[in-house]
PDB file of C-alpha atoms in Angstrom:
ATOM      1  CA  MET V   1     -20.513  -5.160   3.878  1.00 84.00           C
ATOM      2  CA  GLN V   2     -19.195  -7.788   1.492  1.00 90.00           C
ATOM      3  CA  VAL V   3     -19.716  -5.604  -1.480  1.00 93.00           C
ATOM      4  CA  ALA V   4     -18.012  -2.689   0.340  1.00 95.00           C
ATOM      5  CA  TYR V   5     -14.946  -4.721   1.234  1.00 95.00           C
ATOM      6  CA  TRP V   6     -14.357  -6.081  -2.187  1.00 96.00           C
ATOM      7  CA  ILE V   7     -14.589  -2.505  -3.776  1.00 97.00           C
ATOM      8  CA  VAL V   8     -12.089  -1.082  -1.143  1.00 97.00           C
ATOM      9  CA  ALA V   9      -9.912  -4.211  -1.441  1.00 97.00           C
ATOM     10  CA  ALA V  10      -9.880  -4.184  -5.144  1.00 97.00           C
ATOM     11  CA  LEU V  11      -8.978  -0.500  -5.265  1.00 98.00           C
ATOM     12  CA  LEU V  12      -6.106  -1.006  -2.971  1.00 98.00           C
ATOM     13  CA  ALA V  13      -4.994  -4.086  -4.517  1.00 98.00           C
ATOM     14  CA  VAL V  14      -4.653  -2.390  -7.922  1.00 98.00           C
ATOM     15  CA  PHE V  15      -2.856   0.614  -6.428  1.00 98.00           C
ATOM     16  CA  TYR V  16      -0.396  -1.390  -4.544  1.00 98.00           C
ATOM     17  CA  VAL V  17       0.309  -3.952  -7.265  1.00 98.00           C
ATOM     18  CA  TYR V  18       0.857  -1.204  -9.565  1.00 98.00           C
ATOM     19  CA  ALA V  19       3.180   1.020  -7.053  1.00 97.00           C
ATOM     20  CA  GLY V  20       4.840  -1.847  -5.540  1.00 98.00           C
ATOM     21  CA  GLY V  21       5.758  -3.478  -8.714  1.00 97.00           C
ATOM     22  CA  LYS V  22       7.287  -0.204  -9.755  1.00 97.00           C
ATOM     23  CA  LYS V  23       9.433  -0.178  -6.568  1.00 97.00           C
ATOM     24  CA  ILE V  24      10.602  -3.654  -7.145  1.00 97.00           C
ATOM     25  CA  LEU V  25      11.177  -3.667 -10.892  1.00 97.00           C
ATOM     26  CA  GLN V  26      12.445  -0.159 -11.857  1.00 96.00           C
ATOM     27  CA  SER V  27      15.743   1.496 -11.292  1.00 95.00           C
ATOM     28  CA  PRO V  28      16.180   4.485  -9.062  1.00 94.00           C
ATOM     29  CA  ASP V  29      16.434   6.675 -12.036  1.00 94.00           C
ATOM     30  CA  GLU V  30      13.072   5.542 -13.310  1.00 96.00           C
ATOM     31  CA  LEU V  31      11.596   6.005  -9.994  1.00 95.00           C
ATOM     32  CA  ARG V  32      12.882   9.465  -9.178  1.00 93.00           C
ATOM     33  CA  PRO V  33      10.452  11.446 -11.187  1.00 93.00           C
ATOM     34  CA  MET V  34       7.416   9.878  -9.340  1.00 91.00           C
ATOM     35  CA  MET V  35       9.293   9.209  -6.075  1.00 91.00           C
ATOM     36  CA  GLY V  36      11.910  11.900  -5.216  1.00 87.00           C
ATOM     37  CA  TRP V  37      12.624  10.073  -1.933  1.00 92.00           C
ATOM     38  CA  VAL V  38      14.379   7.114  -3.507  1.00 92.00           C
ATOM     39  CA  ASP V  39      17.639   8.917  -3.320  1.00 90.00           C
ATOM     40  CA  THR V  40      17.278   9.244   0.534  1.00 91.00           C
ATOM     41  CA  VAL V  41      16.442   5.694   1.226  1.00 93.00           C
ATOM     42  CA  PRO V  42      18.766   2.783   0.632  1.00 95.00           C
ATOM     43  CA  LEU V  43      17.617   0.723  -2.618  1.00 95.00           C
ATOM     44  CA  PRO V  44      17.074  -2.633  -0.768  1.00 97.00           C
ATOM     45  CA  LEU V  45      14.562  -0.654   1.494  1.00 96.00           C
ATOM     46  CA  VAL V  46      12.804   0.601  -1.406  1.00 96.00           C
ATOM     47  CA  ARG V  47      12.631  -2.875  -2.983  1.00 97.00           C
ATOM     48  CA  LEU V  48      11.255  -4.162   0.433  1.00 97.00           C
ATOM     49  CA  ILE V  49       8.573  -1.500   0.543  1.00 97.00           C
ATOM     50  CA  GLY V  50       7.552  -2.753  -3.003  1.00 97.00           C
ATOM     51  CA  VAL V  51       7.315  -6.405  -1.871  1.00 98.00           C
ATOM     52  CA  LEU V  52       5.286  -5.446   1.236  1.00 97.00           C
ATOM     53  CA  GLU V  53       2.912  -3.598  -0.833  1.00 98.00           C
ATOM     54  CA  VAL V  54       2.529  -6.330  -3.400  1.00 98.00           C
ATOM     55  CA  LEU V  55       2.045  -8.889  -0.551  1.00 98.00           C
ATOM     56  CA  GLY V  56      -0.377  -6.590   1.192  1.00 98.00           C
ATOM     57  CA  ALA V  57      -2.422  -6.296  -2.092  1.00 98.00           C
ATOM     58  CA  LEU V  58      -2.454 -10.038  -2.492  1.00 98.00           C
ATOM     59  CA  GLY V  59      -3.330 -10.474   1.112  1.00 97.00           C
ATOM     60  CA  LEU V  60      -6.364  -8.333   0.837  1.00 97.00           C
ATOM     61  CA  LEU V  61      -7.752 -10.520  -2.074  1.00 97.00           C
ATOM     62  CA  LEU V  62      -6.454 -14.207  -1.950  1.00 96.00           C
ATOM     63  CA  PRO V  63      -7.534 -15.102   1.476  1.00 96.00           C
ATOM     64  CA  PRO V  64     -11.229 -14.288   1.089  1.00 94.00           C
ATOM     65  CA  LEU V  65     -11.262 -15.520  -2.472  1.00 93.00           C
ATOM     66  CA  THR V  66      -9.774 -19.000  -1.546  1.00 94.00           C
ATOM     67  CA  GLY V  67     -11.378 -19.316   1.895  1.00 92.00           C
ATOM     68  CA  ILE V  68      -7.916 -20.091   3.279  1.00 93.00           C
ATOM     69  CA  ALA V  69      -6.757 -18.217   6.552  1.00 91.00           C
ATOM     70  CA  VAL V  70      -9.302 -15.556   5.816  1.00 92.00           C
ATOM     71  CA  PRO V  71      -8.243 -13.416   8.934  1.00 93.00           C
ATOM     72  CA  LEU V  72      -4.778 -12.628   7.113  1.00 96.00           C
ATOM     73  CA  ALA V  73      -6.759 -10.207   4.839  1.00 96.00           C
ATOM     74  CA  VAL V  74      -7.465  -8.019   8.080  1.00 96.00           C
ATOM     75  CA  ALA V  75      -3.755  -8.442   8.863  1.00 97.00           C
ATOM     76  CA  ALA V  76      -2.835  -7.364   5.242  1.00 98.00           C
ATOM     77  CA  ALA V  77      -4.975  -4.359   5.437  1.00 98.00           C
ATOM     78  CA  ALA V  78      -3.418  -3.313   8.905  1.00 98.00           C
ATOM     79  CA  GLY V  79       0.031  -3.692   7.321  1.00 98.00           C
ATOM     80  CA  LEU V  80      -0.847  -1.388   4.482  1.00 98.00           C
ATOM     81  CA  VAL V  81      -2.114   1.148   7.303  1.00 98.00           C
ATOM     82  CA  LEU V  82       1.479   0.923   8.664  1.00 97.00           C
ATOM     83  CA  VAL V  83       3.050   1.199   5.306  1.00 97.00           C
ATOM     84  CA  GLN V  84       1.269   4.562   4.794  1.00 97.00           C
ATOM     85  CA  ILE V  85       2.157   5.799   8.325  1.00 97.00           C
ATOM     86  CA  GLY V  86       5.702   5.122   7.520  1.00 96.00           C
ATOM     87  CA  GLY V  87       5.320   6.973   3.962  1.00 95.00           C
ATOM     88  CA  MET V  88       3.746  10.069   5.822  1.00 97.00           C
ATOM     89  CA  ALA V  89       6.567  10.012   8.253  1.00 96.00           C
ATOM     90  CA  LEU V  90       9.125  10.027   5.568  1.00 95.00           C
ATOM     91  CA  HIS V  91       7.316  12.687   3.578  1.00 94.00           C
ATOM     92  CA  LEU V  92       6.987  14.865   6.809  1.00 95.00           C
ATOM     93  CA  SER V  93      10.716  14.339   7.680  1.00 94.00           C
ATOM     94  CA  ARG V  94      11.589  15.781   4.398  1.00 92.00           C
ATOM     95  CA  GLY V  95       9.273  18.765   4.670  1.00 92.00           C
ATOM     96  CA  GLU V  96       6.838  17.456   1.931  1.00 91.00           C
ATOM     97  CA  VAL V  97       3.566  18.189   3.748  1.00 92.00           C
ATOM     98  CA  ARG V  98       1.876  18.529   0.496  1.00 91.00           C
ATOM     99  CA  GLU V  99       2.797  15.217  -0.652  1.00 89.00           C
ATOM    100  CA  ILE V 100       0.925  13.347   1.973  1.00 95.00           C
ATOM    101  CA  GLY V 101      -2.736  13.723   0.701  1.00 95.00           C
ATOM    102  CA  LEU V 102      -2.457  10.201  -1.361  1.00 95.00           C
ATOM    103  CA  ASN V 103      -0.846   8.627   1.596  1.00 97.00           C
ATOM    104  CA  ILE V 104      -3.844   9.934   3.926  1.00 97.00           C
ATOM    105  CA  VAL V 105      -6.417   8.670   1.421  1.00 97.00           C
ATOM    106  CA  LEU V 106      -4.703   5.131   1.213  1.00 98.00           C
ATOM    107  CA  LEU V 107      -4.402   5.032   4.970  1.00 98.00           C
ATOM    108  CA  ALA V 108      -8.167   5.781   5.182  1.00 98.00           C
ATOM    109  CA  LEU V 109      -9.007   3.168   2.640  1.00 98.00           C
ATOM    110  CA  ALA V 110      -6.656   0.515   4.412  1.00 98.00           C
ATOM    111  CA  ALA V 111      -8.313   1.347   7.806  1.00 98.00           C
ATOM    112  CA  VAL V 112     -11.807   1.049   6.273  1.00 97.00           C
ATOM    113  CA  ALA V 113     -10.778  -2.323   4.962  1.00 97.00           C
ATOM    114  CA  VAL V 114      -9.389  -3.386   8.251  1.00 97.00           C
ATOM    115  CA  TRP V 115     -12.990  -2.311   9.703  1.00 96.00           C
ATOM    116  CA  LEU V 116     -15.123  -3.997   7.008  1.00 95.00           C
ATOM    117  CA  GLY V 117     -12.857  -7.138   7.228  1.00 93.00           C
ATOM    118  CA  THR V 118     -13.341  -7.505  10.984  1.00 93.00           C
ATOM    119  CA  SER V 119     -17.024  -6.926  10.667  1.00 88.00           C
ATOM    120  CA  TRP V 120     -17.417  -9.449   7.548  1.00 74.00           C
ATOM    121  CA  LEU V 121     -14.845 -12.002   7.356  1.00 63.00           C
TER     122      LEU V 121
END
């Protein structure tokens, strides 16, 4: 279970540090080719989503690595599930049904991290 958790957590962390970092650091013009929805969401909300993604990534890794507040890793994974539910809702509201494939994969991985975390941590 530990190995499985670390694999899933590492994959999610790499993705969310990258995606969240882009949302935090890049301008809407730079984000638009990859994320067409940035024009329909206020920029502060885009930045907040990025911060939540980076914090979720850190929350998956740091508590188990340090042994401090380890249950926060499960909370971080659950938070990332909620981020993906919000992302799917946004895409569906824009009629972008084909765009939710990645959201479904990330939601499933985050749910697996919750499950693995509750059984191991």
